[in-house]
GROMACS .gro file of C-alpha atoms in nm:
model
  294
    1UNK     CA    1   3.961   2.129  -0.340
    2UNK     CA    2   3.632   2.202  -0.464
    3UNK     CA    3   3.438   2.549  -0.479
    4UNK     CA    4   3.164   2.510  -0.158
    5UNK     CA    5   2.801   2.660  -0.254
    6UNK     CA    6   2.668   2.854   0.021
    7UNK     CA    7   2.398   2.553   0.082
    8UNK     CA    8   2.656   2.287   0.227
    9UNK     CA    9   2.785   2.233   0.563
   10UNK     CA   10   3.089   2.095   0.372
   11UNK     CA   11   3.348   2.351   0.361
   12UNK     CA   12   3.683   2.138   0.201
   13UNK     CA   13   3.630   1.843  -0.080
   14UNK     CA   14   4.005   1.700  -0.072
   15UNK     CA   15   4.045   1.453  -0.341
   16UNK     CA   16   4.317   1.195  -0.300
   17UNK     CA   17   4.600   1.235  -0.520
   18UNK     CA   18   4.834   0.947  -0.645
   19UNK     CA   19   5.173   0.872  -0.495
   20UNK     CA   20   5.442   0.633  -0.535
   21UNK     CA   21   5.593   0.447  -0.244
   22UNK     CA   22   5.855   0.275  -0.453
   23UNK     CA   23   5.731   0.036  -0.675
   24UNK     CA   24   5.418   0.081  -0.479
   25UNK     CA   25   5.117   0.306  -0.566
   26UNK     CA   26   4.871   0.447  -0.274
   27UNK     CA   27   4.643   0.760  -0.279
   28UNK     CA   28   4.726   1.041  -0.039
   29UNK     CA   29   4.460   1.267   0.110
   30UNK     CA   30   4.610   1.432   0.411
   31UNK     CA   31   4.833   1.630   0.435
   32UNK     CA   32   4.692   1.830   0.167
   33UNK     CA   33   4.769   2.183   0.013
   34UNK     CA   34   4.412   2.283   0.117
   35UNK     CA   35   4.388   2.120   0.521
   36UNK     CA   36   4.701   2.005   0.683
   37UNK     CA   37   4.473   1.817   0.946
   38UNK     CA   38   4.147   1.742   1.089
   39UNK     CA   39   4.111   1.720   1.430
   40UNK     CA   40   4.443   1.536   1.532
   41UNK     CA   41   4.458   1.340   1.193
   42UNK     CA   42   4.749   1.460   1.012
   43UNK     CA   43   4.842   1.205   0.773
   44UNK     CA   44   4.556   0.953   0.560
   45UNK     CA   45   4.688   0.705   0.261
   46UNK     CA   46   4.445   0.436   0.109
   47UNK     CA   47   4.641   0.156   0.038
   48UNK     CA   48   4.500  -0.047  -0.300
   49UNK     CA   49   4.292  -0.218  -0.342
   50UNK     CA   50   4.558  -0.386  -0.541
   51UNK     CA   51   4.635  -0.768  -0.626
   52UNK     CA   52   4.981  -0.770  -0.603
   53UNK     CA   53   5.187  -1.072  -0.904
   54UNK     CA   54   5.274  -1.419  -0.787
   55UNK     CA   55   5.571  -1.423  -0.559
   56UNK     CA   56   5.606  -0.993  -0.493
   57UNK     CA   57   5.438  -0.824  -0.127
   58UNK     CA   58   5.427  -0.526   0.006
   59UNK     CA   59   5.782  -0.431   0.170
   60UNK     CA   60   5.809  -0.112   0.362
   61UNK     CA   61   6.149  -0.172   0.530
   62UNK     CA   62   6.220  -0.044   0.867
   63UNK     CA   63   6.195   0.303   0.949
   64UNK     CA   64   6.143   0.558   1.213
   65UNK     CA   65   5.870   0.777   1.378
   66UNK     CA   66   5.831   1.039   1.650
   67UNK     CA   67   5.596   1.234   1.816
   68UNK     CA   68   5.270   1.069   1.652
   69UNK     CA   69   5.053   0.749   1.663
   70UNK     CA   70   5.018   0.500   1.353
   71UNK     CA   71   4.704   0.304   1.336
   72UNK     CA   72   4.660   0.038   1.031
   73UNK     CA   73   4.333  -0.078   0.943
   74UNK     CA   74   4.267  -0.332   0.635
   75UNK     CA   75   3.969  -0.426   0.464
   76UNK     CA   76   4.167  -0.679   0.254
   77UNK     CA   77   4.480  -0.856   0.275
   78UNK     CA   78   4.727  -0.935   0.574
   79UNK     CA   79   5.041  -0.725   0.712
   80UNK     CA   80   5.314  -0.837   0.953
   81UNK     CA   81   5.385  -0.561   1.204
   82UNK     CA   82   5.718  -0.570   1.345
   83UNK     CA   83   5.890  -0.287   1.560
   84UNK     CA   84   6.171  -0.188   1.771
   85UNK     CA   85   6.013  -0.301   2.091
   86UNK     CA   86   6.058  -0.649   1.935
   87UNK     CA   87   5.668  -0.643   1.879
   88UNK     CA   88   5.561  -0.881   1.576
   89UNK     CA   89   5.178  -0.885   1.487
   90UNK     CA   90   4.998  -0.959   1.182
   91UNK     CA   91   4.710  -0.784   1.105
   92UNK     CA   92   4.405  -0.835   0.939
   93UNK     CA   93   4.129  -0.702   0.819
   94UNK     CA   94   3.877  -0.503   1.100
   95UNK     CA   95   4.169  -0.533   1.363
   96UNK     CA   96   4.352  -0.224   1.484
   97UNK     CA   97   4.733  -0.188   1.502
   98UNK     CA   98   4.808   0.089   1.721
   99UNK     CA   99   5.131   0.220   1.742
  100UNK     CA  100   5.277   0.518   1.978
  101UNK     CA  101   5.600   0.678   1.859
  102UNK     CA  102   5.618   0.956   2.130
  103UNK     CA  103   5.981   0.990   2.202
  104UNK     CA  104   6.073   0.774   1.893
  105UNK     CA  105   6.056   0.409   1.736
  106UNK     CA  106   6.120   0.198   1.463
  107UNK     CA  107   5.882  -0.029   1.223
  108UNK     CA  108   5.843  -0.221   0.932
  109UNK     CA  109   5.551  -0.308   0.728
  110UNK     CA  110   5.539  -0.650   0.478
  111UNK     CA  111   5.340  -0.924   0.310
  112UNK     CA  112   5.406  -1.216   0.524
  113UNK     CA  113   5.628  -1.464   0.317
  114UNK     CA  114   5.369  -1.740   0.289
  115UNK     CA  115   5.112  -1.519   0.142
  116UNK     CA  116   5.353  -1.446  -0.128
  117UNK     CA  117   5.308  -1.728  -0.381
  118UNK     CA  118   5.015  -1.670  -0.474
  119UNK     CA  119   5.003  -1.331  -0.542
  120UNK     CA  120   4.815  -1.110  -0.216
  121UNK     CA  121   4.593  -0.860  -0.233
  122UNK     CA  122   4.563  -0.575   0.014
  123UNK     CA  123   4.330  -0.282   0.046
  124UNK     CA  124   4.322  -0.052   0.374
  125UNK     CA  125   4.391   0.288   0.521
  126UNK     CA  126   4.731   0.451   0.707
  127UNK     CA  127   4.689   0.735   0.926
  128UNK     CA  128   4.890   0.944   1.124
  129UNK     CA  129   4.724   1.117   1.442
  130UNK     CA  130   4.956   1.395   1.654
  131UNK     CA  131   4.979   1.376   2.013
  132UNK     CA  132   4.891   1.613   2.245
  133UNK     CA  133   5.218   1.886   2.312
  134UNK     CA  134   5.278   1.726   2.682
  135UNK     CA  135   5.276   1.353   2.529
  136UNK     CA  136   5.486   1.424   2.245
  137UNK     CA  137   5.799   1.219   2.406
  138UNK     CA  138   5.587   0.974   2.546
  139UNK     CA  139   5.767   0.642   2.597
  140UNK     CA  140   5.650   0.398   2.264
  141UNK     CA  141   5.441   0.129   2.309
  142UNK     CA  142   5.226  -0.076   2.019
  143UNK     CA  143   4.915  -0.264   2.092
  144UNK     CA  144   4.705  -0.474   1.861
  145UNK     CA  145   4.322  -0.501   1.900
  146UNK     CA  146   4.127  -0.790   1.724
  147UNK     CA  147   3.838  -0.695   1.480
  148UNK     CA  148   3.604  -0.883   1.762
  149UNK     CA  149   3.688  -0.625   2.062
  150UNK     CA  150   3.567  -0.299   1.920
  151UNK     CA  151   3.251  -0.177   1.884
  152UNK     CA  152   3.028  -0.268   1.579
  153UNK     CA  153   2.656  -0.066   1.606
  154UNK     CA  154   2.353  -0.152   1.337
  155UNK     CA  155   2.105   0.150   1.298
  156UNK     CA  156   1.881   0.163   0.981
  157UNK     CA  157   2.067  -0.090   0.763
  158UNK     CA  158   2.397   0.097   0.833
  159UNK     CA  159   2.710  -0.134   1.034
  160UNK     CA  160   2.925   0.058   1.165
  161UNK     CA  161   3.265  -0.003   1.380
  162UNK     CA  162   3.418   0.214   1.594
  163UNK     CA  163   3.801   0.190   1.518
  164UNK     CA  164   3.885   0.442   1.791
  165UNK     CA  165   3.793   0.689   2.036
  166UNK     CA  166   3.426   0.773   2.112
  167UNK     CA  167   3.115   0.771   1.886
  168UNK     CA  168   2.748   0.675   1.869
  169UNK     CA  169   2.744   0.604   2.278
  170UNK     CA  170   3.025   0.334   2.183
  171UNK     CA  171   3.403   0.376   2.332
  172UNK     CA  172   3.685   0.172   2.148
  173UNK     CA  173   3.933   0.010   2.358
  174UNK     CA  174   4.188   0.136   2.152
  175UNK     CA  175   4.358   0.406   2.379
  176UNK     CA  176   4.366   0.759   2.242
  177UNK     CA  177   4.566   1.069   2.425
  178UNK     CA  178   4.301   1.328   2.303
  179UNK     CA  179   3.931   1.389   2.189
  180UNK     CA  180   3.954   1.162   1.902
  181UNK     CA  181   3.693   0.914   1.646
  182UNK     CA  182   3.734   0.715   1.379
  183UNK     CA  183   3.422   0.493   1.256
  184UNK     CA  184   3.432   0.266   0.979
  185UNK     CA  185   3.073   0.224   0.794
  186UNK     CA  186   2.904   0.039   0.532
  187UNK     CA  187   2.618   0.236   0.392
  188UNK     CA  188   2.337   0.073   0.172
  189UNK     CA  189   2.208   0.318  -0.117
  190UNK     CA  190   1.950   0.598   0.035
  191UNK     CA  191   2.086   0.559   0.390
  192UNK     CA  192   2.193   0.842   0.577
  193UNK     CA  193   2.404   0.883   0.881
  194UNK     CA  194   2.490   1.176   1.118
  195UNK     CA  195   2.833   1.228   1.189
  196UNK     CA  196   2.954   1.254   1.534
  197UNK     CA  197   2.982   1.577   1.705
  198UNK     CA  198   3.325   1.642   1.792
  199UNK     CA  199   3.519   2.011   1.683
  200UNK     CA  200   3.667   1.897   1.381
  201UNK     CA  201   3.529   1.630   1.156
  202UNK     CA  202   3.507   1.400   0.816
  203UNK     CA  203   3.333   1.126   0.589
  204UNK     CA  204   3.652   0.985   0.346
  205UNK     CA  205   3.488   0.775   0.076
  206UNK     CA  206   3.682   0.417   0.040
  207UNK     CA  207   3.415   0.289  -0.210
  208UNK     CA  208   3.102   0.459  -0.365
  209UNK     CA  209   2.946   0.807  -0.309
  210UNK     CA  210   2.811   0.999  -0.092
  211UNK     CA  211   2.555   1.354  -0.111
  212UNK     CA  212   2.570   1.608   0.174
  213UNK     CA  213   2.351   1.881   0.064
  214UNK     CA  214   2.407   1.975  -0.255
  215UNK     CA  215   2.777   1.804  -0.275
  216UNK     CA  216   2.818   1.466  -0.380
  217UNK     CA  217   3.231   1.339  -0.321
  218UNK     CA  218   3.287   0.984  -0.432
  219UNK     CA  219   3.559   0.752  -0.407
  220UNK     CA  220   3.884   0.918  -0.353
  221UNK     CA  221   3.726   1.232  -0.146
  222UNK     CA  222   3.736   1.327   0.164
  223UNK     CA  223   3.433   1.576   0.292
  224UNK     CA  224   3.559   1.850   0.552
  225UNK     CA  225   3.268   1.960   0.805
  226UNK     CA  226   3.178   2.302   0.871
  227UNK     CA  227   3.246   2.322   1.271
  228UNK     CA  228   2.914   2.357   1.439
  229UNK     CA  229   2.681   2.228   1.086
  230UNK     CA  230   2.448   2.001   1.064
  231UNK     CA  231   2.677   1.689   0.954
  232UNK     CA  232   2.426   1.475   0.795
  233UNK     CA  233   2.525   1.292   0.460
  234UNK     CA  234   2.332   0.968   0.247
  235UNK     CA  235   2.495   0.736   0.043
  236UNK     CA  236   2.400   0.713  -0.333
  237UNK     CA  237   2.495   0.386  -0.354
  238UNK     CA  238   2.633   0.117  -0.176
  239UNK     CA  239   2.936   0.265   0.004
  240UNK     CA  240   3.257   0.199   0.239
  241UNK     CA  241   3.337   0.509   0.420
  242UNK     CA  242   3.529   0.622   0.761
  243UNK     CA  243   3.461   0.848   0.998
  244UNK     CA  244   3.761   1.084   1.192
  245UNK     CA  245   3.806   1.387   1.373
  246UNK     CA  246   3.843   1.579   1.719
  247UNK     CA  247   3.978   1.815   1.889
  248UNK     CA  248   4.180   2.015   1.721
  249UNK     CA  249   4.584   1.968   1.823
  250UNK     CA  250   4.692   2.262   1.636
  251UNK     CA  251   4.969   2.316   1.332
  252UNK     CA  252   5.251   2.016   1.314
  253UNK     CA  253   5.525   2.034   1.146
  254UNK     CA  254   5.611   1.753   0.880
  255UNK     CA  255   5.914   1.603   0.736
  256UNK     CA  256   5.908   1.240   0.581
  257UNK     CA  257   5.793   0.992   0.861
  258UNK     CA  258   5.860   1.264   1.139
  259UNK     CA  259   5.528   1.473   1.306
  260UNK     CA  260   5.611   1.727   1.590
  261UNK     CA  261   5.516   2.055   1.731
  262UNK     CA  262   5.840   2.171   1.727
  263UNK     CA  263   6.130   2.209   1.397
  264UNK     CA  264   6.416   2.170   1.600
  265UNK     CA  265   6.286   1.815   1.714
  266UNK     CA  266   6.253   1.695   1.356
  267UNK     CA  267   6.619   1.836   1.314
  268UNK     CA  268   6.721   1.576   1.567
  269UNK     CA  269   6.530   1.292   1.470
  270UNK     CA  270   6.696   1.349   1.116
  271UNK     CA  271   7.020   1.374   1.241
  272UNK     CA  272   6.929   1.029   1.467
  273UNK     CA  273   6.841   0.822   1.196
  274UNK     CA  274   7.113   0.920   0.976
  275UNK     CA  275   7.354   0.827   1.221
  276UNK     CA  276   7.221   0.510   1.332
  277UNK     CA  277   7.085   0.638   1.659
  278UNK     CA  278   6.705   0.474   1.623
  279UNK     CA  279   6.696   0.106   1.845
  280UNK     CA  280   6.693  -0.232   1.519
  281UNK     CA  281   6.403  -0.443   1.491
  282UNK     CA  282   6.461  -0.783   1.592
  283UNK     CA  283   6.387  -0.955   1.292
  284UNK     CA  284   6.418  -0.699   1.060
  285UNK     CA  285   6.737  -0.546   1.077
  286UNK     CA  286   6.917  -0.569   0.770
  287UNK     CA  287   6.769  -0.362   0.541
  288UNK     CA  288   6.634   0.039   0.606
  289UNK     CA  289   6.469   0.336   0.405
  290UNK     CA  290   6.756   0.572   0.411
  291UNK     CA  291   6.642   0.973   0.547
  292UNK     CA  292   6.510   1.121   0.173
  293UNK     CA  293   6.785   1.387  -0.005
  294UNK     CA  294   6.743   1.733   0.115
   0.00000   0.00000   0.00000
């Protein structure tokens, strides 16, 4: 995290920070030792961009969630979706995979095996958002939304696409359970954009740079708002960035692919998967990512 200078209505700089996903490399921004969440996005990873060798993919083998939504948006590349409700969806890049844990589910994540040979790439963004306390065990359900049904706005050379939620007088129809946006924009150099007012908010920099004030964050960072600042910022060059926040769902505890309000529900779900309580995927039921040591 940065030092703030009293002039900005930035109050956290979070810069992503590497990790490896076995074999794998993506940059991690929230959680972070400085902001566990904005509004009720707990968990960000940018995925590449990368151009995976001849023959490899991307393999995250099956495992569990609860108590949180997944969504999965690429600008780059193609993933095949598959989940314990026996869903099976590639997606591409501008759609929306939404996915709705609640009470507990099971997915897997790969390169689909005739974009193997010769040699994918794959750029996008993974985030976690927590679920309001009396949705929590929600029954699961995962829906996909095509790039062409959500909301794309043009205002002063800026294109923007609302992912989900609410923003700019444009509603996505992807289905959120609280106060909730997330924008994707492409900025020319010198434009500037006003971020949506909502209680909690933030611009995270895929590509370029960006100045609020007298901050600049470029790619890699993700700008915290001050709650109830002006939230203007201009791009100083030509730059990818998303939009997210909302209301504000409160502290959530975290272990490995688990997200809930309470510790003794994460206790469970541990015990669950290691004991081969969590529903297969049809499809992809063979192999598993075991619960991490203790």
């Amino acid at each position: 995290m940065r030092a703030m200078s009293e002039r900005t209505a930035v109050i956290d700089v979070i810069t992503a920070r590497e990790r490896d996903l076995g074999g794998f490399s993506v940059r991690r921004v929230l959680p972070s030792p400085h902001r566990r969440h904005v509004g009720p996005f707990v968990f960000l990873d940018h995925m590449g961009p990368v151009a995976l060798p001849p023959g490899q993919g991307m393999d995250v083998r099956p495992h569990p969630h609860v108590n949180l939504a997944t969504v999965t948006y690429l600008f780059e590349g193609e993933i095949l979706h598959r989940d314990s409700l026996g869903s099976e969806q590639p997606i591409r890049p501008g759609d929306v995979n939404w996915m709705t844990a609640g009470s507990g589910i099971v997915h897997s994540e790969r390169t689909p095996p005739e974009l193997r040979a010769a040699g994918p790439k794959l750029h996008g963004l993974q985030m976690w958002i927590a679920l309001p306390l009396e949705h929590e065990e929600t029954r699961p359900t995962f829906v996909h939304h095509p790039k062409a049904s959500l909301p794309k706005i043009s205002r002063d050379g800026v294109n923007l696409h609302v992912v989900a939620g609410t923003a700019y007088g444009e509603t996505s129809p992807v289905a959120t359970l609280s106060p909730t946006f997330y924008v994707a924009a492409d900025l020319p150099a010198g434009a500037t954009l006003a971020v949506p007012e909502h209680e909690e908010a933030a611009v995270y920099v895929v590509d370029g740079a960006i100045r609020t004030n007298d901050l600049n964050a470029g790619t890699g960072d993700l700008s915290v708002f001050l709650p109830g600042a002006e939230r203007n910022f201009t791009a100083t060059k030509d730059t990818r960035a998303v939009l997210l926040g909302g209301a504000s769902l409160g502290e959530r505890h975290v272990y490995w692919n688990f997200v809930s309000s309470s510790r003794e529900r994460i206790e469970r779900a541990k015990a669950d998967w290691r004991e081969g309580r969590f529903p297969r995927v049809p499809g992809d039921d063979v192999e598993f990512i075991p619960l991490p040591d203790e």
